[in-house]
C-alpha cells in the first residue's frame, strides 16, 4: 500500500513533543496505540495486489494490479484527509499519479460507514457532503427544471460529465424533487432523464431493473471493499513486507474502525486472514541460516535473491512469469508502485521459501517442489509480522507475542547537572551510539539499545565522567517500586522494633 502519510506527529496525551516514534521500550500494545492514531488520520492512496497462480510444476504466473483509492463521498459524513509533506514528496519522486488518486480513485467504506449510509438511504435522509457534487447537482437540477416545463411525456434528455457518486446523487435528488421524472444511467458518465406520468413512475419504482435500488447503490459505493470481502472469503495466504501498517489500514478502511484493544485487533485480523506471511520476518531469518547478504529494502532483497551468485542454475527453483498484461514489470523497475511492490513481495516469498527448503534438505530438493512444501518450511514464520524496534521482534497474530532478547538496560545517574531531560540525555550519547531513553526518577534515566557493543562502549567511556554515572540496571537496586517497598518495609520494621522494645520493658513496682 501507499499512504498519504505514515507516522502522525499530532500530540498524544496532551504532550506537545510526543508523536509516533519507534522506541525499543514499546510493548506491542503501546506501539499499536501510536500507530492507530496515524492510521485514523491518514488514508490509502494506492493498493497493489499480485495474484500468484501455480499453473504447472514449479511455474507461477503473476497477475499484478494497481488500485487507486479515494474515500466515498456519498453519505452523511465527509471523510477528512491528512497529508504528510514528506510522504507526498516521496511518492511524487517515484512518479505517483495524484490525478488518478483524486479524480479516478475507487471508493471504499467500512462496515460502520456502510450501515450509516444504508439507514439514511432507507429513510431518505442522506445528504451530499461534497461541495463539488453540490455544484454538479445544482447545474443538473437547473437543466432538468428548465427542460421539463415544455417537455411531453416519454421525452428524454441526457445529463453528461457525471462521475463516481454523482451518477447516484443526481438520480436520487431528481427523483426526490420531481415526481414526474424517471432516471436511468447510460454509462460513460451519462444519465438519461425521462418525463413520465405519476402512474408510470410508480410502476418503474417497483421494477427489479431500477438501478437506484438501495442494494445496488451500496454495491457501487462499497467499491474496493467488495474486492476486500472477496479476499477475506478466499482465505488464501496473504503476503506483505513489513506489513503491520498495511494490516491496520485494511482493518480500518475496509472492515471496521480500529478497536482500542490491541488483542481485539489481533483476533480480528486472524479471523479475516488466517495465514499471514511477512517477507521481512522471513528474510531476517534467512540472513542467519543461508549465505544471504543483508539488504535494506524490498527491491534490494528481490535483486539479491534473483542474483546468480546466490543460487546458480538451480533447476528446481520456482519460475515466476508475469502475465501478458503485466509485462511492464519485467522490463522496468517501478519501486513504490503498489502493484510492483506486491509482485516483489510474492517473488521474494517463493525464492526465500525455496532457499529454506534447500537448507533443510542439504540441497537435495526434489524436482518441482509444491507450494504446500514451501508453506511447511515457512511454518515457524506464519502469522508473525515484523515489529520495528520494540519489545518484541514480531507480532504473533496466532498466539502470544514472544519478547526479544535485548542487551542489558543501563541506568544513568546525574550528579551536579540539574534540569536534564530525556532529549538532552539522548543527545549526550547520540554522538557515541544510539540508545532509547526513559526517565526513571528525578536524577536517573534508563538507556536501552539493541546492540551489545554499544552497551560495552558506554560503560567503558563513561567511567570517569564528572556528572554522569553509568551502570548496569539492577531491578532490585534501581526500580522505584522496589525502593519504595524497601523504604516502607524499613519504616514498618523500625516501628515494630520500637514497639517491641517499648512495649516489652519491665514495669516498676513499689
XYZ file of C-alpha atoms in Angstrom:
510
model
C 0.000 0.000 0.000
C 0.890 3.662 -0.385
C -0.470 6.234 2.063
C -0.957 9.991 2.416
C 1.312 9.712 5.464
C 2.951 7.151 7.726
C 3.515 8.493 11.224
C 1.430 11.185 12.842
C 3.250 13.932 14.746
C -0.045 15.046 16.284
C 0.371 15.371 20.079
C -0.670 12.423 22.228
C -1.837 12.636 25.831
C -1.577 16.446 25.671
C 2.201 16.241 25.361
C 3.353 18.756 22.706
C 6.593 16.938 21.918
C 5.055 13.489 21.570
C 4.094 11.697 18.385
C 4.783 8.453 16.608
C 8.347 7.498 17.482
C 9.660 3.931 17.379
C 11.082 3.075 20.786
C 12.770 -0.092 21.993
C 10.737 0.358 25.180
C 7.445 -0.008 23.258
C 5.348 -3.039 24.007
C 3.218 -4.237 21.059
C 0.127 -2.718 22.706
C 1.853 0.676 23.153
C 3.071 0.682 19.550
C -0.379 -0.315 18.305
C -1.972 2.687 20.033
C 0.628 5.004 18.479
C 0.114 3.523 15.010
C -3.673 3.539 15.432
C -3.637 7.311 15.714
C -1.659 7.554 12.452
C -3.945 5.134 10.597
C -7.010 7.120 11.683
C -5.525 10.360 10.321
C -4.062 9.155 7.014
C -5.641 7.273 4.134
C -4.663 4.769 1.449
C -3.827 6.281 -1.941
C -2.956 3.077 -3.785
C -3.228 -0.642 -3.107
C -1.292 -3.260 -5.047
C -2.435 -6.843 -5.431
C -0.406 -9.584 -7.107
C -2.106 -12.959 -7.565
C 0.316 -15.878 -7.947
C -1.178 -18.928 -9.695
C 0.724 -22.220 -9.571
C -0.246 -23.304 -13.081
C 2.027 -26.330 -13.556
C 5.033 -27.899 -11.816
C 7.099 -25.076 -10.301
C 5.884 -22.289 -12.589
C 3.930 -19.384 -11.103
C 2.063 -16.895 -13.303
C 1.521 -13.462 -11.762
C -1.340 -11.051 -12.417
C -0.437 -7.741 -10.784
C -2.885 -4.880 -10.259
C -2.821 -1.262 -9.079
C -5.916 0.201 -7.433
C -6.073 3.960 -6.881
C -8.419 4.512 -3.926
C -10.380 7.503 -2.682
C -12.874 7.590 0.222
C -16.530 7.505 -0.783
C -18.192 10.933 -0.802
C -21.754 9.580 -0.878
C -23.180 9.639 2.617
C -23.648 11.747 5.695
C -20.024 12.012 6.845
C -17.304 13.776 4.882
C -14.038 11.907 5.449
C -11.151 14.199 6.403
C -7.813 13.588 4.679
C -4.471 14.387 6.308
C -1.372 14.766 4.157
C 2.204 14.356 5.308
C 4.505 16.652 3.299
C 7.380 14.158 3.376
C 5.162 11.272 2.172
C 3.702 13.338 -0.665
C 7.201 14.413 -1.714
C 8.425 10.801 -1.520
C 5.629 9.434 -3.734
C 5.976 12.334 -6.187
C 9.662 11.488 -6.570
C 8.683 7.965 -7.661
C 6.118 9.229 -10.181
C 2.900 8.706 -8.242
C -0.105 9.948 -10.267
C -2.086 12.175 -7.909
C -4.623 12.991 -10.633
C -5.672 9.330 -10.742
C -5.878 9.243 -6.961
C -8.045 12.374 -6.735
C -10.149 12.056 -9.899
C -10.436 8.323 -10.558
C -9.866 6.773 -7.131
C -12.142 3.794 -6.430
C -14.473 4.454 -3.468
C -14.479 2.290 -0.359
C -16.071 2.199 3.086
C -16.009 0.063 6.202
C -18.957 -1.734 7.798
C -19.832 1.117 10.173
C -19.897 3.703 7.359
C -21.984 1.361 5.198
C -24.513 0.807 7.979
C -24.962 4.564 8.477
C -25.403 5.159 4.736
C -27.853 2.251 4.459
C -30.015 3.677 7.242
C -30.093 7.129 5.636
C -30.888 5.761 2.176
C -33.764 3.784 3.658
C -35.085 6.862 5.483
C -34.416 9.207 2.557
C -32.366 11.435 4.854
C -28.965 11.173 3.184
C -27.192 14.367 2.157
C -24.441 15.456 -0.224
C -21.239 16.321 1.613
C -19.006 17.284 -1.319
C -19.047 20.939 -2.433
C -18.125 19.832 -5.965
C -21.043 17.385 -6.047
C -23.412 20.111 -4.809
C -22.384 22.332 -7.711
C -22.888 19.478 -10.189
C -26.310 18.714 -8.694
C -27.421 22.348 -8.831
C -26.485 22.547 -12.508
C -28.311 19.274 -13.263
C -31.470 20.357 -11.418
C -31.490 23.712 -13.250
C -31.169 21.939 -16.625
C -33.927 19.421 -15.882
C -36.287 22.054 -14.391
C -35.992 24.248 -17.489
C -36.434 21.267 -19.830
C -39.353 19.530 -18.106
C -41.703 22.524 -18.209
C -42.021 22.253 -22.003
C -41.361 18.501 -22.411
C -44.006 15.939 -23.357
C -44.457 12.611 -21.565
C -41.897 9.962 -22.612
C -39.496 12.639 -23.876
C -35.910 12.260 -22.663
C -32.821 14.329 -22.098
C -29.208 13.389 -21.287
C -27.087 14.705 -18.408
C -23.375 14.353 -19.127
C -19.973 14.501 -17.415
C -21.094 12.840 -14.182
C -18.517 10.793 -12.329
C -18.437 8.365 -9.441
C -21.070 9.001 -6.798
C -22.517 11.884 -8.815
C -24.283 9.311 -11.009
C -26.337 8.192 -8.000
C -26.647 11.581 -6.308
C -28.152 13.221 -9.401
C -30.739 10.456 -9.787
C -31.690 10.389 -6.098
C -32.071 14.181 -5.922
C -34.114 14.444 -9.148
C -36.431 11.617 -8.147
C -36.946 13.137 -4.704
C -37.580 16.646 -6.046
C -39.716 15.853 -9.142
C -42.496 13.281 -9.093
C -42.887 13.186 -12.889
C -39.355 12.175 -13.901
C -37.512 8.882 -14.150
C -33.782 8.392 -14.434
C -31.504 5.697 -15.773
C -27.698 5.543 -16.038
C -26.353 5.116 -19.550
C -22.710 4.546 -18.706
C -19.799 6.727 -19.830
C -20.712 9.357 -17.193
C -24.236 9.901 -18.585
C -27.728 9.747 -17.058
C -30.960 9.688 -19.048
C -33.885 11.699 -17.639
C -37.401 10.843 -18.871
C -40.680 12.682 -18.240
C -43.290 10.158 -17.050
C -46.768 10.125 -15.558
C -47.119 9.510 -11.800
C -48.709 6.089 -12.525
C -45.811 5.083 -14.781
C -43.372 6.344 -12.150
C -44.870 4.029 -9.500
C -44.540 1.038 -11.837
C -40.905 1.849 -12.553
C -40.123 2.261 -8.849
C -41.291 -1.308 -8.198
C -39.363 -2.710 -11.133
C -36.453 -5.106 -10.431
C -34.488 -3.227 -13.111
C -34.276 0.020 -11.134
C -30.582 0.952 -10.978
C -31.132 3.122 -7.895
C -32.188 0.331 -5.572
C -30.523 0.615 -2.185
C -28.612 -2.663 -2.622
C -27.183 -1.597 -5.979
C -26.165 1.827 -4.643
C -24.380 0.200 -1.700
C -22.693 -2.306 -4.021
C -21.303 0.542 -6.125
C -20.340 2.801 -3.226
C -18.571 -0.070 -1.437
C -16.237 -0.105 -4.423
C -12.929 -1.692 -3.451
C -14.462 -3.068 -0.248
C -16.208 -5.671 -2.435
C -12.807 -6.988 -3.520
C -11.564 -6.912 0.072
C -14.519 -9.073 1.096
C -13.702 -11.482 -1.754
C -10.118 -11.780 -0.475
C -11.410 -12.488 3.033
C -13.726 -15.241 1.756
C -10.939 -16.815 -0.328
C -8.799 -17.482 2.803
C -5.615 -17.555 0.723
C -2.217 -16.799 2.297
C -1.766 -13.019 2.418
C 1.810 -11.888 1.837
C 3.314 -8.493 2.630
C 6.599 -6.845 3.575
C 6.775 -5.051 6.932
C 3.019 -5.314 6.784
C 1.769 -4.114 10.198
C 0.610 -0.706 8.918
C -0.965 -2.367 5.859
C -2.994 -4.700 8.081
C -4.115 -1.815 10.274
C -5.295 0.150 7.236
C -7.074 -2.930 5.820
C -8.947 -3.274 9.114
C -9.762 0.431 9.470
C -10.705 1.294 5.890
C -12.476 -1.845 4.648
C -13.620 -3.781 7.735
C -14.253 -1.800 10.927
C -12.683 1.205 12.688
C -9.626 0.062 14.610
C -10.523 -1.026 18.162
C -8.738 0.417 21.175
C -7.758 -3.086 22.271
C -4.574 -4.452 20.705
C -5.670 -8.037 21.425
C -9.016 -7.454 19.713
C -7.205 -6.121 16.653
C -5.054 -9.277 16.534
C -8.104 -11.541 16.821
C -9.953 -9.670 14.092
C -7.053 -9.835 11.639
C -6.517 -13.538 12.327
C -10.199 -14.219 11.644
C -10.042 -12.239 8.393
C -6.734 -13.694 7.170
C -5.798 -16.953 8.950
C -2.453 -17.263 7.093
C -0.171 -14.210 7.012
C 3.395 -14.181 5.722
C 5.641 -11.158 6.268
C 8.650 -11.406 3.951
C 10.590 -9.089 6.269
C 10.273 -11.659 9.069
C 11.286 -14.468 6.700
C 14.311 -12.725 5.173
C 15.622 -11.635 8.599
C 15.881 -15.333 9.426
C 17.483 -16.234 6.088
C 20.392 -13.941 6.910
C 21.201 -16.328 9.763
C 20.517 -19.661 8.021
C 21.763 -19.083 4.470
C 24.660 -17.193 2.830
C 22.356 -14.256 2.287
C 23.711 -10.674 2.258
C 21.715 -8.110 4.187
C 19.503 -5.759 2.169
C 17.790 -2.606 3.358
C 14.591 -2.620 1.298
C 12.244 -4.890 -0.645
C 13.745 -4.209 -4.083
C 17.274 -4.939 -2.827
C 16.090 -8.204 -1.232
C 14.477 -9.223 -4.533
C 17.616 -8.427 -6.539
C 19.823 -10.396 -4.131
C 17.509 -13.412 -4.336
C 17.497 -13.214 -8.137
C 21.292 -12.969 -8.405
C 23.081 -15.955 -9.908
C 25.712 -15.822 -7.137
C 23.170 -16.817 -4.506
C 21.510 -19.740 -6.266
C 23.291 -20.555 -9.550
C 21.419 -22.649 -12.142
C 19.069 -24.439 -9.741
C 16.540 -26.309 -11.939
C 14.159 -26.782 -9.002
C 13.921 -23.059 -8.245
C 10.399 -21.666 -8.859
C 9.891 -19.981 -12.224
C 7.965 -16.709 -11.919
C 6.345 -15.357 -15.080
C 4.368 -12.135 -15.356
C 1.069 -12.422 -17.207
C 0.897 -10.717 -20.608
C -0.944 -7.651 -19.309
C 1.643 -7.110 -16.574
C 4.818 -7.482 -18.650
C 5.867 -3.871 -17.959
C 7.261 -5.016 -14.616
C 9.543 -7.494 -16.364
C 11.114 -4.697 -18.381
C 11.216 -1.786 -15.932
C 11.620 -1.354 -12.195
C 8.778 0.594 -10.586
C 9.644 0.867 -6.873
C 6.860 2.194 -4.641
C 4.228 1.499 -7.256
C 1.934 -0.696 -5.184
C 1.332 -3.375 -7.836
C 5.066 -3.712 -8.494
C 5.864 -3.975 -4.788
C 3.164 -6.670 -4.469
C 4.852 -8.582 -7.295
C 8.206 -8.249 -5.499
C 6.629 -9.499 -2.233
C 5.284 -12.703 -3.746
C 8.514 -13.337 -5.647
C 10.635 -12.825 -2.516
C 8.396 -15.233 -0.621
C 8.760 -18.029 -3.210
C 12.510 -17.578 -3.580
C 13.040 -17.340 0.203
C 10.943 -20.444 0.805
C 12.984 -22.315 -1.807
C 16.241 -21.313 -0.091
C 14.894 -22.521 3.253
C 13.766 -25.783 1.654
C 17.238 -26.297 0.176
C 18.781 -25.534 3.572
C 16.530 -28.013 5.381
C 17.289 -30.823 2.890
C 21.004 -30.042 2.437
C 20.338 -29.045 -1.170
C 18.626 -32.321 -2.105
C 15.325 -30.763 -3.199
C 13.069 -32.946 -5.292
C 12.076 -31.682 -8.722
C 9.147 -29.259 -8.844
C 8.511 -28.684 -5.113
C 4.874 -27.836 -4.352
C 3.615 -24.692 -2.670
C 2.421 -26.806 0.281
C 6.075 -27.834 0.796
C 7.037 -24.170 0.849
C 4.324 -23.438 3.434
C 5.630 -26.311 5.555
C 9.178 -24.969 5.599
C 7.767 -21.490 6.389
C 5.645 -22.808 9.281
C 7.627 -21.091 12.059
C 7.215 -17.687 10.345
C 3.487 -17.857 9.539
C 1.335 -15.143 11.153
C 4.429 -13.398 12.566
C 4.586 -9.813 11.369
C 7.774 -7.808 11.735
C 7.897 -5.327 14.627
C 10.305 -2.427 14.077
C 12.489 -1.532 17.087
C 10.447 -2.623 20.087
C 9.902 -5.059 22.907
C 9.245 -7.972 20.521
C 10.797 -8.924 17.193
C 7.441 -9.833 15.641
C 3.716 -9.758 16.385
C 2.201 -13.230 16.512
C -1.346 -12.997 15.138
C -1.979 -16.648 16.018
C -0.842 -16.563 19.653
C 1.212 -14.809 22.316
C 3.967 -12.377 21.329
C 7.412 -13.632 22.334
C 9.715 -10.974 23.855
C 13.037 -10.440 22.108
C 16.423 -10.527 23.798
C 17.837 -7.023 24.196
C 21.217 -6.136 25.710
C 21.011 -5.263 29.429
C 19.487 -1.943 30.441
C 21.796 0.820 31.617
C 20.951 3.326 34.302
C 22.421 6.852 34.205
C 22.650 8.754 37.495
C 23.040 12.526 37.100
C 25.138 14.464 39.608
C 25.679 18.224 39.584
C 23.859 18.745 36.276
C 20.325 19.864 37.213
C 17.338 20.026 34.874
C 18.366 17.334 32.378
C 15.542 15.725 30.381
C 15.280 12.659 28.118
C 16.119 14.554 24.940
C 19.295 16.047 26.432
C 20.400 12.611 27.663
C 19.732 11.200 24.173
C 21.806 13.967 22.570
C 24.630 13.313 25.036
C 25.012 9.686 23.908
C 23.955 10.151 20.270
C 27.451 11.015 19.067
C 28.825 7.770 20.515
C 25.984 5.321 19.813
C 22.192 5.081 19.723
C 20.075 4.477 22.835
C 16.412 4.974 23.616
C 15.893 6.905 26.857
C 13.242 6.895 29.577
C 13.255 8.798 32.862
C 13.477 6.550 35.931
C 13.425 9.191 38.675
C 14.300 12.854 39.162
C 18.017 12.304 38.560
C 18.079 8.847 36.927
C 17.439 7.678 33.363
C 17.260 4.243 31.736
C 19.086 3.560 28.450
C 18.137 0.716 26.095
C 20.000 -0.321 22.932
C 19.635 -3.232 20.520
C 23.419 -3.650 20.204
C 25.626 -5.239 22.873
C 28.690 -3.380 21.588
C 27.007 -0.032 22.352
C 26.459 -1.096 25.968
C 30.111 -2.080 26.341
C 31.242 1.167 24.688
C 29.246 3.412 27.010
C 30.277 1.533 30.168
C 33.904 1.913 29.122
C 33.881 5.568 28.011
C 31.756 6.984 30.857
C 33.686 5.538 33.785
C 35.243 8.879 34.695
C 32.528 11.321 33.547
C 32.213 14.182 36.070
C 28.383 14.342 36.046
C 27.069 11.008 34.721
C 27.434 7.646 36.449
C 26.523 4.735 34.147
C 25.940 1.199 35.411
C 24.009 -1.956 34.559
C 20.374 -1.679 35.629
C 19.503 -3.999 38.538
C 15.801 -4.281 39.271
C 16.224 -4.887 42.991
C 18.503 -1.889 43.280
C 17.149 0.698 40.804
C 13.422 0.082 40.475
C 11.441 2.940 42.127
C 8.784 0.420 43.189
C 11.322 -1.851 44.841
C 12.986 1.131 46.537
C 9.612 2.378 47.741
C 8.731 -1.081 49.018
C 12.087 -1.349 50.806
C 11.613 2.087 52.399
C 8.105 1.251 53.573
C 9.298 -2.131 54.850
C 12.168 -0.418 56.688
C 9.818 2.070 58.348
C 7.405 -0.694 59.350
C 10.289 -2.792 60.688
C 11.640 0.195 62.656
C 8.265 0.955 64.246
C 7.768 -2.723 65.022
C 11.141 -2.820 66.729
C 10.383 0.335 68.735
C 7.001 -1.041 69.705
C 8.603 -4.285 70.818
C 11.320 -2.517 72.827
C 8.952 -0.033 74.482
C 6.126 -2.472 74.984
C 8.377 -5.163 76.338
C 10.123 -3.019 79.010
C 9.604 -4.336 82.640
C 7.200 -2.338 84.826
C 8.497 -0.862 88.151
C 6.663 -1.977 91.343
C 6.680 -0.281 94.745
